[in-house]
PDB file of C-alpha atoms in Angstrom:
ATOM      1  CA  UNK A   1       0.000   0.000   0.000  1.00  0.00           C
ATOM      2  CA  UNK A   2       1.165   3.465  -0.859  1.00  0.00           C
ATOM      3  CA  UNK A   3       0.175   7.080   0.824  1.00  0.00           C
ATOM      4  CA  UNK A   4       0.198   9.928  -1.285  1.00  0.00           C
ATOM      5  CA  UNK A   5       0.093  13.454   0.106  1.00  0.00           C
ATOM      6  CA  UNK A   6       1.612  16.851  -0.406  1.00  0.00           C
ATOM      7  CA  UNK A   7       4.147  18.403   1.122  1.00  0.00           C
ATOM      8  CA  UNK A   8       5.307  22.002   0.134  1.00  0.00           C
ATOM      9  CA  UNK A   9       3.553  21.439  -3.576  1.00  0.00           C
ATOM     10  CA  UNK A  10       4.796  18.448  -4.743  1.00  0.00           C
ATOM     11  CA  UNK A  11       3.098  15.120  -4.117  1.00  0.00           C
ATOM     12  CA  UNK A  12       5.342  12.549  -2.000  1.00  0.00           C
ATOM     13  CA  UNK A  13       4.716   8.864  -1.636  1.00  0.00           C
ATOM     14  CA  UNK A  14       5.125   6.782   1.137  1.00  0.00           C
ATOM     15  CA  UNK A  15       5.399   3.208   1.517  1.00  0.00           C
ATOM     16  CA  UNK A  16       3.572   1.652   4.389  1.00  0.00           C
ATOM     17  CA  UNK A  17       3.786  -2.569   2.970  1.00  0.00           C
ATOM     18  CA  UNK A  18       6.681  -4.273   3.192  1.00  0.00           C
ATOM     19  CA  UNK A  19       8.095  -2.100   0.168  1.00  0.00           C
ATOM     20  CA  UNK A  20      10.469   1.133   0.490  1.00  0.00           C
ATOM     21  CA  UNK A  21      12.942   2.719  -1.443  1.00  0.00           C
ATOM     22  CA  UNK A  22      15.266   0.518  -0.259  1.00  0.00           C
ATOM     23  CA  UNK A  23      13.657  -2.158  -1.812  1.00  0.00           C
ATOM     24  CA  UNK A  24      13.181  -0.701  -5.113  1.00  0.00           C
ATOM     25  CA  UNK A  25      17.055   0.157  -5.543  1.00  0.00           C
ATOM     26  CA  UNK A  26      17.828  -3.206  -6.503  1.00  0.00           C
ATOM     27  CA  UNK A  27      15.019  -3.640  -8.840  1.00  0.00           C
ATOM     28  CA  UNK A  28      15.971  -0.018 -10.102  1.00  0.00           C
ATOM     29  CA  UNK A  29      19.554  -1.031 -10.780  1.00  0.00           C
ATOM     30  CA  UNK A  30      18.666  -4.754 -12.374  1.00  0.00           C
ATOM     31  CA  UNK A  31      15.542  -3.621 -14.542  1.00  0.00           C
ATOM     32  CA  UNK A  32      15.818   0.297 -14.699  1.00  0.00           C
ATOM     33  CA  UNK A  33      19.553   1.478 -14.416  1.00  0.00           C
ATOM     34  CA  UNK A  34      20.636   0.760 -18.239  1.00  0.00           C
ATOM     35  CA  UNK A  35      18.243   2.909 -19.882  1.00  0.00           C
ATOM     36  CA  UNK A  36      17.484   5.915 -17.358  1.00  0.00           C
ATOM     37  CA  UNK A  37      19.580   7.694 -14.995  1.00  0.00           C
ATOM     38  CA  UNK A  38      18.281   9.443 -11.764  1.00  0.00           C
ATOM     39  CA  UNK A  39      20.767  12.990 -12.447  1.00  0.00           C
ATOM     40  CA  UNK A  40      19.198  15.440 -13.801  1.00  0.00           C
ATOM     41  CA  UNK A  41      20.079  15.925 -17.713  1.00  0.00           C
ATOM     42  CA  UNK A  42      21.435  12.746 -17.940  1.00  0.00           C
ATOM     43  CA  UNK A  43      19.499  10.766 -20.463  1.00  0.00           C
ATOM     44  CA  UNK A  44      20.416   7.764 -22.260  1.00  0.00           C
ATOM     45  CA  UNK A  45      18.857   5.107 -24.542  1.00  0.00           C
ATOM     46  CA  UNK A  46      15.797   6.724 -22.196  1.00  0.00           C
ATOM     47  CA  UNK A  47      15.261  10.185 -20.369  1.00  0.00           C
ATOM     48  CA  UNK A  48      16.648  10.813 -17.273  1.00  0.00           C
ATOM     49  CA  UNK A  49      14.312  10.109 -14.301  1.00  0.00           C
ATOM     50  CA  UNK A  50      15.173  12.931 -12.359  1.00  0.00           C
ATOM     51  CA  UNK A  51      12.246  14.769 -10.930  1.00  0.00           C
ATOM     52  CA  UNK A  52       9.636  12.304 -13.141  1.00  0.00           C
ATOM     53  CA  UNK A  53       7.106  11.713 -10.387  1.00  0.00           C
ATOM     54  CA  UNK A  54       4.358  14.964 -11.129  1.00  0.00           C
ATOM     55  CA  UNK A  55       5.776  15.543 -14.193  1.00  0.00           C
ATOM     56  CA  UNK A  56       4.416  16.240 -17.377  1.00  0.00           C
ATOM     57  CA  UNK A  57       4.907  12.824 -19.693  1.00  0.00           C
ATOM     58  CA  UNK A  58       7.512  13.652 -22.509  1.00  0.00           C
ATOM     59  CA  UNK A  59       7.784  17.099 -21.189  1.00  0.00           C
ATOM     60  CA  UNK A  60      12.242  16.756 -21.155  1.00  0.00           C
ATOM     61  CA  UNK A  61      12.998  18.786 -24.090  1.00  0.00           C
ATOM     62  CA  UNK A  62      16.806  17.486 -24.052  1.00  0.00           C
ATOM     63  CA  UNK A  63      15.332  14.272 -24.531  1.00  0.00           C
ATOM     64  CA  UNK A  64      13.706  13.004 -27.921  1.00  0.00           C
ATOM     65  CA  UNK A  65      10.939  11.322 -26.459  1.00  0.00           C
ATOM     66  CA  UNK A  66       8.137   9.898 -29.075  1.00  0.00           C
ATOM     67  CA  UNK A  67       5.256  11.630 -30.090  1.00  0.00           C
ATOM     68  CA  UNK A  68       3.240   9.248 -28.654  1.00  0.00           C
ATOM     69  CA  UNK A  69       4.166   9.939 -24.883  1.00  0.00           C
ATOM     70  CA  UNK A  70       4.532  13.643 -25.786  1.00  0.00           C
ATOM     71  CA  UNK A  71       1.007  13.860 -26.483  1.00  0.00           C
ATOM     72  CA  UNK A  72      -0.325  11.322 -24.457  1.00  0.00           C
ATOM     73  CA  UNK A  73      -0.996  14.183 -21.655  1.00  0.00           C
ATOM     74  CA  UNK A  74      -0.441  11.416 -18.971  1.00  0.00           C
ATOM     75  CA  UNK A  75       1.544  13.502 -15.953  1.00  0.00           C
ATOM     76  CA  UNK A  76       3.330  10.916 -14.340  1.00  0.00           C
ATOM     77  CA  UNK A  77       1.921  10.866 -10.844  1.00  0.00           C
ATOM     78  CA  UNK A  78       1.652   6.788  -8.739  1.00  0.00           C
ATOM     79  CA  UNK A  79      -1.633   5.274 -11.081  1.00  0.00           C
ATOM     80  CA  UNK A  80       0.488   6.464 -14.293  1.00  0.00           C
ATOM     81  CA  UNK A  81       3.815   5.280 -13.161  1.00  0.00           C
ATOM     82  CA  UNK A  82       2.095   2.104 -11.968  1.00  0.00           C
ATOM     83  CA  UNK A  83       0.573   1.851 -15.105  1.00  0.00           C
ATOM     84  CA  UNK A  84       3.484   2.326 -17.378  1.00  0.00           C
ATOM     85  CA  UNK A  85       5.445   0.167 -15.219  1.00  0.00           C
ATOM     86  CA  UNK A  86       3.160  -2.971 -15.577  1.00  0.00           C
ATOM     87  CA  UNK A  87       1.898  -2.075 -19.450  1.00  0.00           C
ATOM     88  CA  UNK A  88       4.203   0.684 -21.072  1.00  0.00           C
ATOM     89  CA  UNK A  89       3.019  -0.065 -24.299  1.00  0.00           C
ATOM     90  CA  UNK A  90      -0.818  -0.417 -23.615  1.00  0.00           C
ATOM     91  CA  UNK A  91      -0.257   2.655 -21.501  1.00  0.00           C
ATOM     92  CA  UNK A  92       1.213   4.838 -23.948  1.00  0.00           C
ATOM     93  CA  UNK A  93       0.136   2.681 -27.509  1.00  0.00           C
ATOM     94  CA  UNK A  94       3.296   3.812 -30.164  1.00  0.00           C
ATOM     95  CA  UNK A  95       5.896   4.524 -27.083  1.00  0.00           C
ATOM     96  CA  UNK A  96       8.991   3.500 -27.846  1.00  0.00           C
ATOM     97  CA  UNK A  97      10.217   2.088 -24.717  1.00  0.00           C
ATOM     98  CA  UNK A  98      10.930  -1.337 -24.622  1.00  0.00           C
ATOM     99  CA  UNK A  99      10.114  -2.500 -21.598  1.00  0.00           C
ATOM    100  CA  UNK A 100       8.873  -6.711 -20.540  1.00  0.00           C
ATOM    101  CA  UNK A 101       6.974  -5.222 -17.605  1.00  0.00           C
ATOM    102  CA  UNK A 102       6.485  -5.833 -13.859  1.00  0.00           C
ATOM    103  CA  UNK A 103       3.245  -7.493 -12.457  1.00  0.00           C
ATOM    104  CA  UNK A 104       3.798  -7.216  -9.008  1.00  0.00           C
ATOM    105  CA  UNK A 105       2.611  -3.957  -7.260  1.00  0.00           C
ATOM    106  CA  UNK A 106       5.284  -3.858  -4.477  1.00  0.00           C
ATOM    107  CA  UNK A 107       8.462  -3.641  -6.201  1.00  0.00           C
ATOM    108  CA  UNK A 108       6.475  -1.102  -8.950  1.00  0.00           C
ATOM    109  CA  UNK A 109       5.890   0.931  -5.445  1.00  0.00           C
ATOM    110  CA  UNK A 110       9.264   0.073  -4.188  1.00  0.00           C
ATOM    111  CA  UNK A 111      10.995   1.329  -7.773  1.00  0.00           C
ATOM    112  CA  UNK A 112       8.852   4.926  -7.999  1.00  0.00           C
ATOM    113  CA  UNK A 113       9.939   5.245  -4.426  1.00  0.00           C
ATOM    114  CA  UNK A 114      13.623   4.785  -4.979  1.00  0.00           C
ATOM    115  CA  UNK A 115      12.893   6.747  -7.892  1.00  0.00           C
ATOM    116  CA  UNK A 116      11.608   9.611  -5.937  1.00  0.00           C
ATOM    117  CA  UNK A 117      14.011   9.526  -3.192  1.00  0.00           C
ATOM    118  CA  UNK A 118      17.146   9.666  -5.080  1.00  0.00           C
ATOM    119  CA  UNK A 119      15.768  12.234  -8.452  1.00  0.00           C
ATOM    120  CA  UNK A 120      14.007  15.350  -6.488  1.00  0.00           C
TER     121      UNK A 120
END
């Protein structure tokens, strides 16, 4: 289970399972890590995650995202990361990323954590 609330503007998520940031940096790092950094302007064969969660999607204009998830109009807050996590391409139909998917909601929760923590 996740918590979502707001703290100075910008919507934070807490974990309150068994799952944590923690948790997700492995998962990060084995299924994440070699297409997406967490520093900011760092992209790679994908964007750079930093500061992703309440974002716009396809909004990083040093990144040549498709035109699919640029006008998809998805901002990437938990149910879209979720989403995208466990279906990219039936989230975002003519996305690019390649992507097998997770299908188990705690490590997705665990990864936008880590995600979160370590890119804002």
């Amino acid at each position: 289970m996740m918590l979502e609330f707001t703290l100075s503007g910008s919507t934070v998520f807490a974990g309150t399972g068994s799952t944590s940031a923690q948790d997700g940096e492995a998962m990060f790092r084995e299924q994440c890590s070699a297409r997406h950094q967490l520093e900011q302007g760092r992209n790679c064969v994908g964007p750079s995650l930093f500061g992703i969660v309440g974002a716009p999607a396809g909004a990083d204009k040093d990144f040549c995202n498709s035109p699919a998830l640029r006008d998809s109009k998805l901002t990437w807050d938990m149910d879209a990361l979720s989403a995208c996590l466990m279906d990219p391409k039936g989230t975002v139909p003519g996305s690019r990323m390649s992507y097998r998917s997770m299908s188990d909601q705690d490590p997705i929760e665990a990864v936008i954590a880590y995600i979160q923590k370590n890119s804002n």
